[in-house]
Structure formats: C-alpha cells, structure tokens
Amino acid sequence: MSVAIKADNLRKIYSGNPPVVALKSASLEINDNEFFTLLGPSGCGKTTLLRLIAGFESITAGELCLYGNNISNLPPEIRPVNTVFQHYSLFPHMTILDNVAFGLRRLGTDKNKANSVAQEMLDLVHLGEYGARKPDQLSGGQQQRVALARALTPQPKVLLLDEPLSALDLKLRQAMRSELKRLQRETGITFVFVTHDQEEALSMSDRIAVMSAGEIQQIATPDEIYERPANRFVADFIGDANFYDAVAGKHKDELVEYIIDDITSLKGQRVESIKENDKVTLAIRPEKVSFVKAGDKDTLAGTVSDIMYLGNTTDYLVILQNNETIKVRAENHHNGEAIANVGEPVSLAINPAALRILKK
Amino acid sequence: MKKLFNIIDQYKGVLPSALMVGIFMLIPILIIVVYSFMIPNPNGGGRTGFSFDFFQKLFFCRDLFDNLVFSTGYLKIFFRSMWISIIAVIVSLLVGFPVAYYIATQNADRRNFLVLLITIPFWTNLLIRTYSWILVLRDTGLVNSMLISSGIINEPITLLYTEGAIILGLVYTYVPFMILPIYASLERLDIRLIEASRDLYTTHWGALRYVVIPLAMPGIIAGSILVFIPSIGAFIAPELLGGGKNLMLGSLVQLQFSSGRNWPFGSALAVIIMAIVLIALLIQARNSRKNGTEIVH
Amino acid sequence: MSNSKILQADIKISKSKDIRSLPGFSWFTLSFFIYLYLPLMILVFFSFNSSSSATVWEGFSIDWYFKAFANDDIQRATKNSLIIAVVSTFFATIFATMAALALSRNRKIKHKPMFMGLIILPLMVPEIVTAVATLTFFSTIGLSLGIGNIIIAHTVFCIPFAYMPIRARLQSMDKNLEVAAQDLYANKWETLRLITLPILVPGIFSGAMLAFIISIDDFIITLMVAEAGSNTLPIYIYGLVRKGITPEINAISTILLIISIMFVTLSYWIGKKR
C-alpha cells in the first residue's frame, strides 16, 4: 500500500497581531485509496490542515509530500488535488456543464473532450440531464453533487472535502454519506474528508485523525477511536463517557485495582506503561455499565437520581456512595418499562475490559 | 530606480485613482488653505504674502473714513448657516425617523421598493429638485392658489425667499441621507427585542422609547451628520429659495470667487466650512467605531 | 356553529397587526412620499402647458419640447454635458474597478485604509469647497483645456461613486470561487478573466451608471470650473431660472429627470440581479 500524502511536522501560523497558531505541528500519513477523515471541533485546525494540503495557504514550517514528491511550495493550480468546498462555490455565471468541465479546460483539454468527460461525471452523480442549467436552478443537494463532479472530473490524485455535507438537511446528509462512499470506491481516489460530525466520521472513514487545539490527538480506525481512545479529549469528543481521577493500585494477575477514593475502586486491565501509585483518569462508556442484582461480587452501590428517556435507550444518572455521579445507558425493554425508578437503590457492574485507563 | 519600478508595479491597481484624487482634490484643498492666508488681488487670485486679512474681514468692515469698525455682517451669515443647518437636521430627523421605521417594518419586497422610491429623487438633479419648489411656493404657486381658491386667504402669503423656504428645500434634498442610515440600523434590529419589551409590559410607544430609539442611535447620529454636512455648504437652496437675500456660507464662498474677486477671503470661508465638516466627520467616526463593533456582533 | 366561530376568530387574528407597527406611521409615510414626489410631478405637468405661464394650466401641448430641442444653446449645452459625462464615466469606472480589485485582492498593498480614504475623499468634502479648490488649482497651474478641465474635475468626483458598488459586489462575492478556480488549475489571469470580472460586471455597470448620473447632474463644480463656452445643461438651466420661470425650463428639466430616473432604476435593477 503506497502513501498518498505524508505530512511531516506541518505548522501554520497566521501573521497578525497577535499571530494565530492554527496548526501547532501535524504529522500523518494518508494511504492511497483511503477514505481519511479529519475530525474535531471548530477551531481545531482541521480546515487549516486541509487548506495546506490544497495549497490555499502557505506552510509556515514542515514538509508536505504527495506520492513521494515534495509539494510544500506548489501553488494550488499546479497540485493534482481538488477540493469540494463547504458551500460548494459553484461559478454562478456558468452552466453546470461548464462548471464541471472547468478544470480539464484549464489543463488544456480541448472543449469537446472536456465536455464529454464532464458529462460522464455528471451521469455518475445522477445529474446527467442538468448540464445546461445554472447553479442557482439546482437544489442544495444537487449543487453538492455538482461540486463533487467538478472536483472529480480532472481526476485528481487526492480529493479534499471541506465539511461538504454540513449545509444539507439531515435526511439528505445521510443519503449523501453512502453516495460519497460509493464514489470513492468507484473512482479509487483518495478522499480526505473534514468534519466536526462524529457520526459522519465513524460511518464513512477507513481511518480518522481526531484533532484538537491545532494538534492531532489520535489517528486510528473508527472502532479503535471509539473503543480505545488515546486520551481524555478523544474519549470525551467521541461518544459519551464517565471520567474519574484515580490512582493505580497493586496488580493481581492481569487486573489492577484503580482507587478513586477511600470507599470506591474499580478493577481494570493492566497497562504496561502505568506503574503502582501513578495518577490516571478512568473513562467508562455509559453503555458498558450494567445493572446487576445487589450482593454480587465487585459491584458499585448507588441511588438513581435522574432518568432520561432517549427512544431506544435510557440514560440513568446514579449517585454512588462517594457522591460521584455515573451515567448508565441501558437498552429499553420491549415493554418500555424503566429498569429502575428515581430514588431506587441499585447495584452496578463494570466489566474490567471496558474500563479505559488514560495516563494523566 | 528598480525599487521605484517595483513599488509602481505593486501599487499599479490603486495608483490611477489615488493620483487623480490626490492631484486634483487633495492638493487643491491644500492650496486653498495656503490661499486663505494671502493678500487679495483685485483681479482675482491672490498675491504672495502672509496675512490675517480674512480674519479681520470676518469681524470688521471699513467705514466711510476707512476706519475699521466692528461689523456683524459676515458673522450673521455664519450663524445663520449654522442655525438653518441645525434646524434642517432636526426637521429631517422628525420627518425621517417615522418613515424609516415604517419602511423597516414592511416585508422584504415592499422594503426594497420603498427604499428605491426614497433614492430616486436623491439621484435626480439637485438644481431641478430645488427649482420645482419655486413652482409650489411662489405667490402664484400651488400652495397660494389652493389657499386662495379655498377662501382661506385673500392675498398670497410670502413663502418663497424666506428662511423657511431654504429649510424646506434643504430637508427636501437631504432627508434621504437621514432615512437611509436610520433604516439600515432599524432593518437589522431583532424583532424579538420588541417582543421582549412588550412582554415586559411596555406599550408600543414604550418599546419605541426604550428599545428602538436607543438601538437606532448610531443611525440617527450618522443621518444627522450626513444632513448637516451638505447643508452647511449648501449653495443652490439658499440661492433659489432664499432668493440671494438670506445668504449662507456656500453662496458667500461662491460670491468671493466670482463677482467678489476676493479669493483669499473665499478660500478662508471654504476652509472654515471644511473645518466644521471635519469636526462632524470625527464625531461620526467615533460614533461608528463605538457602535460599529456592537452592531456587527 | 362552532365552526363559524373559529373562522371569525381566525380572521381577527390574521387581521391583527405586526407587533412593530405604530399608529399613524403609515399615513405619515404616505404624506412623505407625496411631499417627495409632488413638486417633481408639478414640474413635469407644467412642461406640457400650452401657455407661457409655468403655473397656470391652459391646455396640453408639447410645443415647449420642440422649442427646447430647436434651441441652439440647449443643443450645445446638451452636447457638452454628454461628452463630459461619457468621458468622465469611462475613466472613473476603469480607475475605480482597478482600485477596487487591487484593494480587495492584492495582499501586497499596504496602507489600504489610507488609499480607501483617499478614494472616497470627494464624497466627504462639501461640493462648494471642491468647486473652489479645483478652480483655484486650475488657475494656479494655468490649466485651460475648455471642457477638458470639467472632465478632469468630474472624473475625480465620480471615482468614489463608481467605486462603491464595485467594491460592494467584490465583498459580497464568495472568495472561495476564486480559490476554487485556482484549485481547478486556472492561473491568476484566467481567474480574473473567467471568474472575477464576469461576476463583477453588474457592479461595474451599476457604478458606471451612478458615475454618469453624478456627472450629468453636477452643477456647482461645473459652475465654478467651466470657462466661457463650455456650459453644461444644468448651468444653462440655472441661467434661465435666474431670469424667470418658463415652461421651457420645465421641459428641459423633465428630460433630465427622465434620464436620471431611467439610469437609477437600471442601476438598481442590474445590481439586484445575480
């Protein structure tokens, strides 16, 4: 598998007073034919990284390679990468076909050839009949697909997508997800996708880079990101989690006792790099906590303080004996009755394998 | 030399405009500042030489025996100009605010249409617009003939060639300058603020008093200054509707450069107008800086 | 029974006013528009009067228009006005377009606020001051080009009027369009030629219209700067008004009014189109 994009300590500082550090230092490798997602909250540097790859911004420091060639200083019109813009940015004074053929024409392809390729591409996004229209005669979803076709027509090595679905409504967004996946499979082009929507990222990507505060926090497959978050930020940003500060205790066999306070401790797996008395943060997904019968071994006792019904699941807030709160998510029974009521004493169990231990 | 070429290359886009305005506007203004300190030449133009002649002329005149006597003639013109301009601003505000408010409360299509209606006269010839009021105001004009035929008066009342006519003409020509900025600040006013104030027990006049007017203040100040600036230097309205009797600064300046042939004095008066305008612009700059950020937010 | 009651209640609700509307404001606004347009309507109305009185109606006639068209002085003044307006508009629009492009797209230019201030300076200085300053300047350097002097003065004065709509259009334009063009392999010139300028055309057109109106309507600056024999239409009208009021003035004024209104409406209409 060859590497499509290799970024080495990329850094971007916007000059100004004071200067803004948009990207502290980013290193990553994106593989050929991969659907790669940059995920993070707004202002985390994901769009900056994308614009650096596209060539819209100049690199402050670091190196950027495309299939082994250093492209750090190339202007956007030379780079064989194309972008799908957040608000599509279709040229309003041109027809759809002219928009889609634009890139090939600028590359010197003659008009007939460019138009026929553009037409094929329009067919591929199911808009073959709309070539003669102007962008403002199309719906948002259609414009979105034109923007995709326009960026794909010159057959770039890498396609960059800057939150392309954020302007669409929910149903359309969900439909476009599988459409994008399909296009990526059919064209075999490497996709770099920027989003702040974790669901989008988890459902489409081969791999995800979670970013925060101008840095990459973790690069991994979607299930790894969810099941084994690298740090507290990732665990918190993706899905829900309960967090507790704790100290590592002595290990018995493969399990370690993590001590939260005098009366509460949790058993979890042993982590190589963590020694006895190290301070750690424990992360527990709410759905990994289960209600058990009182009196079982290794349970936590508490009282239900609040219940939130969420359709297929219900969230229970339970106050433990040490006054900490834990959120428990349970699937609803088919009869829709709650497992416990507010004020009811309950016992909880946490599978040691589900306890995520994060170094402080 | 090469450096100069680089600079020209870098700035070539703005250079034509900047040079045109710089040479034919900025430099001429500097020249009249210099002129205002010169000794007048009876054939027009000015002689080199430094004097405060204009200053003397503003306050004194020469009597039959060539002695300097304190005279209020020019001061009167100065204060009349200020007075008339301020009244014009106040009347424009009283007329313009309700209109701006009404337009801002209409739906988008109607709003655009009404704004266009406001701007059309503003783009038509100032001279013709002022002239049209002569047809309305003169002794045999529309107002007098209507009043006479309805039997309210027997003799025509003098409407033309009064200060009132000048104010009317100024308001007529410059009230769009008042309406448009007020409209702009009212248009982006969040209607929920009015709802909130009504919810908290104000009447609709109370909402106007406590919510709308305070939020429209930047527009009101901007509008007032935009009306004041052209009024203080107005030439056509005082000439045509004041009949040259009620001189204002603008006419006085024009007079010095034509029949008066006292360019230094005319330049000095022009510099005075500029100074007043500059003060007004500074007030507006402070106004927009103070409120600009809050509004954008 | 209950159905009709609900219906009545619905009607009441639908008739209830916008929470913002204030009593009397609509009538006031209506009166205001009458105030704004009535004098101009009277002027147009009396331009069709058959008698020589500009205020007493004696019957319909278009004689005054024929008289105005036949008048040599008016023809000469009209020709001057048109030449001046066309030439100043041409240069002002080109300069303004260049300036607007440079100031909003060229990152290398420093002191942008200063340049912008300079370009809109003619809007801030009272016309009478501009007029006498320009006169003084021309006489100081001894420039005497006939209507050339007026053209220079008008070009300067028209630059900001042409500049504003072009700049507004540039600012409202999606900056990513140019970025997208570059991403799709267009170089700087292709981007300007294929994307920026075509999208800018309505703004340029709008600006040119405004510049043209400003030039053709200008009175004070022309009055001061004009030399003998280079009268424009407004100057000619002013001369007539000072002598007395005749329907002929109304006729010429009506023509000028129509030209202005036509151009503003056109400019507005083009500006509104995407």
Short mmCIF file of N, CA and C in Angstrom, two decimals, chain B residues 201-280:
data_model
loop_
_atom_site.label_atom_id
_atom_site.label_comp_id
_atom_site.label_asym_id
_atom_site.label_seq_id
_atom_site.Cartn_x
_atom_site.Cartn_y
_atom_site.Cartn_z
N TYR B 201 -44.27 44.42 29.58
CA TYR B 201 -45.25 45.45 29.95
C TYR B 201 -44.98 46.86 29.42
N THR B 202 -44.29 47.03 28.30
CA THR B 202 -44.25 48.37 27.73
C THR B 202 -45.36 48.45 26.67
N THR B 203 -45.82 49.68 26.41
CA THR B 203 -46.75 49.88 25.30
C THR B 203 -45.93 49.94 24.02
N HIS B 204 -46.58 50.09 22.85
CA HIS B 204 -45.73 50.17 21.66
C HIS B 204 -44.91 51.45 21.62
N TRP B 205 -45.45 52.53 22.23
CA TRP B 205 -44.63 53.74 22.29
C TRP B 205 -43.46 53.54 23.25
N GLY B 206 -43.73 52.77 24.32
CA GLY B 206 -42.66 52.47 25.27
C GLY B 206 -41.55 51.67 24.62
N ALA B 207 -41.94 50.70 23.78
CA ALA B 207 -40.94 49.89 23.07
C ALA B 207 -40.09 50.80 22.18
N LEU B 208 -40.76 51.77 21.55
CA LEU B 208 -40.06 52.73 20.70
C LEU B 208 -39.05 53.52 21.52
N ARG B 209 -39.54 53.99 22.67
CA ARG B 209 -38.73 54.87 23.51
C ARG B 209 -37.55 54.14 24.13
N TYR B 210 -37.78 52.93 24.64
CA TYR B 210 -36.75 52.25 25.42
C TYR B 210 -35.93 51.26 24.62
N VAL B 211 -36.45 50.78 23.50
CA VAL B 211 -35.73 49.75 22.76
C VAL B 211 -35.31 50.25 21.37
N VAL B 212 -36.27 50.71 20.59
CA VAL B 212 -35.99 51.01 19.19
C VAL B 212 -35.06 52.22 19.05
N ILE B 213 -35.43 53.33 19.68
CA ILE B 213 -34.63 54.55 19.50
C ILE B 213 -33.20 54.37 20.01
N PRO B 214 -33.01 53.80 21.22
CA PRO B 214 -31.61 53.59 21.64
C PRO B 214 -30.81 52.74 20.65
N LEU B 215 -31.45 51.71 20.10
CA LEU B 215 -30.71 50.85 19.16
C LEU B 215 -30.51 51.51 17.81
N ALA B 216 -31.39 52.49 17.48
CA ALA B 216 -31.26 53.18 16.20
C ALA B 216 -30.30 54.36 16.31
N MET B 217 -29.77 54.61 17.51
CA MET B 217 -28.97 55.81 17.75
C MET B 217 -27.79 55.96 16.78
N PRO B 218 -27.02 54.91 16.52
CA PRO B 218 -25.93 55.09 15.55
C PRO B 218 -26.45 55.61 14.21
N GLY B 219 -27.57 55.07 13.76
CA GLY B 219 -28.16 55.52 12.50
C GLY B 219 -28.62 56.97 12.60
N ILE B 220 -29.19 57.34 13.74
CA ILE B 220 -29.68 58.71 13.92
C ILE B 220 -28.52 59.69 13.88
N ILE B 221 -27.43 59.34 14.58
CA ILE B 221 -26.27 60.24 14.59
C ILE B 221 -25.67 60.34 13.18
N ALA B 222 -25.49 59.19 12.54
CA ALA B 222 -24.93 59.19 11.19
C ALA B 222 -25.80 60.02 10.26
N GLY B 223 -27.12 59.82 10.33
CA GLY B 223 -28.04 60.56 9.47
C GLY B 223 -27.95 62.06 9.73
N SER B 224 -27.89 62.44 11.00
CA SER B 224 -27.83 63.87 11.33
C SER B 224 -26.60 64.50 10.73
N ILE B 225 -25.49 63.78 10.82
CA ILE B 225 -24.24 64.35 10.29
C ILE B 225 -24.28 64.39 8.77
N LEU B 226 -24.86 63.38 8.17
CA LEU B 226 -24.95 63.35 6.70
C LEU B 226 -25.86 64.46 6.18
N VAL B 227 -26.84 64.88 6.96
CA VAL B 227 -27.69 66.00 6.54
C VAL B 227 -26.98 67.32 6.81
N PHE B 228 -26.29 67.37 7.95
CA PHE B 228 -25.64 68.62 8.35
C PHE B 228 -24.54 69.03 7.36
N ILE B 229 -23.72 68.06 6.95
CA ILE B 229 -22.55 68.39 6.12
C ILE B 229 -22.93 69.09 4.81
N PRO B 230 -23.84 68.54 4.00
CA PRO B 230 -24.15 69.27 2.77
C PRO B 230 -24.95 70.55 3.04
N SER B 231 -25.70 70.59 4.15
CA SER B 231 -26.49 71.79 4.43
C SER B 231 -25.60 72.99 4.71
N ILE B 232 -24.52 72.77 5.44
CA ILE B 232 -23.68 73.91 5.85
C ILE B 232 -23.00 74.53 4.63
N GLY B 233 -22.74 73.72 3.60
CA GLY B 233 -22.10 74.28 2.41
C GLY B 233 -23.08 74.48 1.27
N ALA B 234 -24.38 74.40 1.58
CA ALA B 234 -25.38 74.45 0.52
C ALA B 234 -25.29 75.75 -0.29
N PHE B 235 -25.53 75.60 -1.57
CA PHE B 235 -25.47 76.77 -2.44
C PHE B 235 -26.78 76.96 -3.19
N ILE B 236 -27.31 75.88 -3.73
CA ILE B 236 -28.47 76.01 -4.60
C ILE B 236 -29.73 76.43 -3.83
N ALA B 237 -30.00 75.77 -2.71
CA ALA B 237 -31.22 76.10 -1.96
C ALA B 237 -31.25 77.56 -1.50
N PRO B 238 -30.17 78.06 -0.88
CA PRO B 238 -30.20 79.47 -0.49
C PRO B 238 -30.31 80.41 -1.69
N GLU B 239 -29.67 80.05 -2.80
CA GLU B 239 -29.72 80.90 -3.98
C GLU B 239 -31.13 80.96 -4.56
N LEU B 240 -31.73 79.78 -4.78
CA LEU B 240 -33.01 79.75 -5.48
C LEU B 240 -34.18 80.01 -4.55
N LEU B 241 -34.17 79.41 -3.36
CA LEU B 241 -35.33 79.53 -2.47
C LEU B 241 -35.16 80.69 -1.49
N GLY B 242 -33.91 81.09 -1.23
CA GLY B 242 -33.68 82.24 -0.36
C GLY B 242 -33.56 83.51 -1.18
N GLY B 243 -33.55 83.36 -2.49
CA GLY B 243 -33.51 84.50 -3.39
C GLY B 243 -32.25 85.34 -3.25
N GLY B 244 -31.18 84.78 -2.70
CA GLY B 244 -29.95 85.53 -2.55
C GLY B 244 -30.03 86.57 -1.44
N LYS B 245 -31.21 86.68 -0.81
CA LYS B 245 -31.34 87.64 0.29
C LYS B 245 -30.75 87.07 1.57
N ASN B 246 -31.13 85.81 1.83
CA ASN B 246 -30.68 85.17 3.05
C ASN B 246 -29.42 84.37 2.76
N LEU B 247 -28.30 85.12 2.66
CA LEU B 247 -27.04 84.47 2.28
C LEU B 247 -26.63 83.40 3.28
N MET B 248 -26.05 82.31 2.74
CA MET B 248 -25.42 81.32 3.61
C MET B 248 -23.97 81.16 3.18
N LEU B 249 -23.20 80.41 3.98
CA LEU B 249 -21.76 80.31 3.73
C LEU B 249 -21.44 79.90 2.30
N GLY B 250 -22.19 78.93 1.79
CA GLY B 250 -21.91 78.42 0.44
C GLY B 250 -21.98 79.52 -0.60
N SER B 251 -23.06 80.31 -0.54
CA SER B 251 -23.21 81.39 -1.52
C SER B 251 -22.12 82.43 -1.33
N LEU B 252 -21.78 82.69 -0.07
CA LEU B 252 -20.75 83.69 0.21
C LEU B 252 -19.41 83.27 -0.41
N VAL B 253 -19.10 81.99 -0.29
CA VAL B 253 -17.86 81.49 -0.88
C VAL B 253 -17.90 81.69 -2.40
N GLN B 254 -19.01 81.28 -3.00
CA GLN B 254 -19.14 81.38 -4.45
C GLN B 254 -18.99 82.83 -4.88
N LEU B 255 -19.59 83.73 -4.08
CA LEU B 255 -19.55 85.16 -4.38
C LEU B 255 -18.11 85.69 -4.39
N GLN B 256 -17.31 85.23 -3.43
CA GLN B 256 -15.92 85.71 -3.35
C GLN B 256 -15.11 85.28 -4.56
N PHE B 257 -15.48 84.13 -5.13
CA PHE B 257 -14.72 83.64 -6.27
C PHE B 257 -15.26 84.16 -7.59
N SER B 258 -16.48 84.73 -7.58
CA SER B 258 -16.98 85.26 -8.84
C SER B 258 -16.96 86.79 -8.79
N SER B 259 -18.07 87.42 -8.44
CA SER B 259 -18.12 88.88 -8.51
C SER B 259 -17.29 89.54 -7.42
N GLY B 260 -17.14 88.89 -6.25
CA GLY B 260 -16.41 89.49 -5.14
C GLY B 260 -14.92 89.62 -5.40
N ARG B 261 -14.38 88.70 -6.19
CA ARG B 261 -12.96 88.72 -6.55
C ARG B 261 -12.03 88.82 -5.35
N ASN B 262 -12.43 88.19 -4.25
CA ASN B 262 -11.55 88.13 -3.10
C ASN B 262 -11.29 86.66 -2.80
N TRP B 263 -10.36 86.07 -3.57
CA TRP B 263 -10.10 84.64 -3.43
C TRP B 263 -9.60 84.25 -2.05
N PRO B 264 -8.67 85.00 -1.48
CA PRO B 264 -8.21 84.61 -0.14
C PRO B 264 -9.36 84.55 0.87
N PHE B 265 -10.24 85.53 0.85
CA PHE B 265 -11.36 85.52 1.77
C PHE B 265 -12.27 84.33 1.48
N GLY B 266 -12.53 84.09 0.19
CA GLY B 266 -13.34 82.93 -0.20
C GLY B 266 -12.71 81.62 0.25
N SER B 267 -11.37 81.54 0.06
CA SER B 267 -10.67 80.33 0.48
C SER B 267 -10.80 80.14 1.99
N ALA B 268 -10.65 81.24 2.72
CA ALA B 268 -10.75 81.16 4.18
C ALA B 268 -12.12 80.64 4.58
N LEU B 269 -13.16 81.17 3.92
CA LEU B 269 -14.51 80.70 4.23
C LEU B 269 -14.65 79.21 3.90
N ALA B 270 -14.06 78.79 2.76
CA ALA B 270 -14.12 77.37 2.38
C ALA B 270 -13.41 76.52 3.42
N VAL B 271 -12.27 77.05 3.92
CA VAL B 271 -11.53 76.31 4.95
C VAL B 271 -12.37 76.19 6.22
N ILE B 272 -13.10 77.26 6.53
CA ILE B 272 -13.98 77.21 7.72
C ILE B 272 -15.04 76.11 7.53
N ILE B 273 -15.64 76.07 6.35
CA ILE B 273 -16.64 75.02 6.09
C ILE B 273 -16.01 73.65 6.26
N MET B 274 -14.79 73.51 5.68
CA MET B 274 -14.08 72.22 5.79
C MET B 274 -13.86 71.85 7.24
N ALA B 275 -13.49 72.84 8.04
CA ALA B 275 -13.20 72.56 9.45
C ALA B 275 -14.46 72.07 10.16
N ILE B 276 -15.57 72.74 9.88
CA ILE B 276 -16.83 72.32 10.51
C ILE B 276 -17.16 70.89 10.09
N VAL B 277 -17.00 70.61 8.79
CA VAL B 277 -17.30 69.29 8.27
C VAL B 277 -16.39 68.23 8.90
N LEU B 278 -15.11 68.61 9.05
CA LEU B 278 -14.15 67.69 9.64
C LEU B 278 -14.56 67.31 11.06
N ILE B 279 -15.00 68.31 11.82
CA ILE B 279 -15.45 68.04 13.19
C ILE B 279 -16.64 67.08 13.15
N ALA B 280 -17.58 67.36 12.24
CA ALA B 280 -18.76 66.49 12.12
C ALA B 280 -18.34 65.06 11.75
#
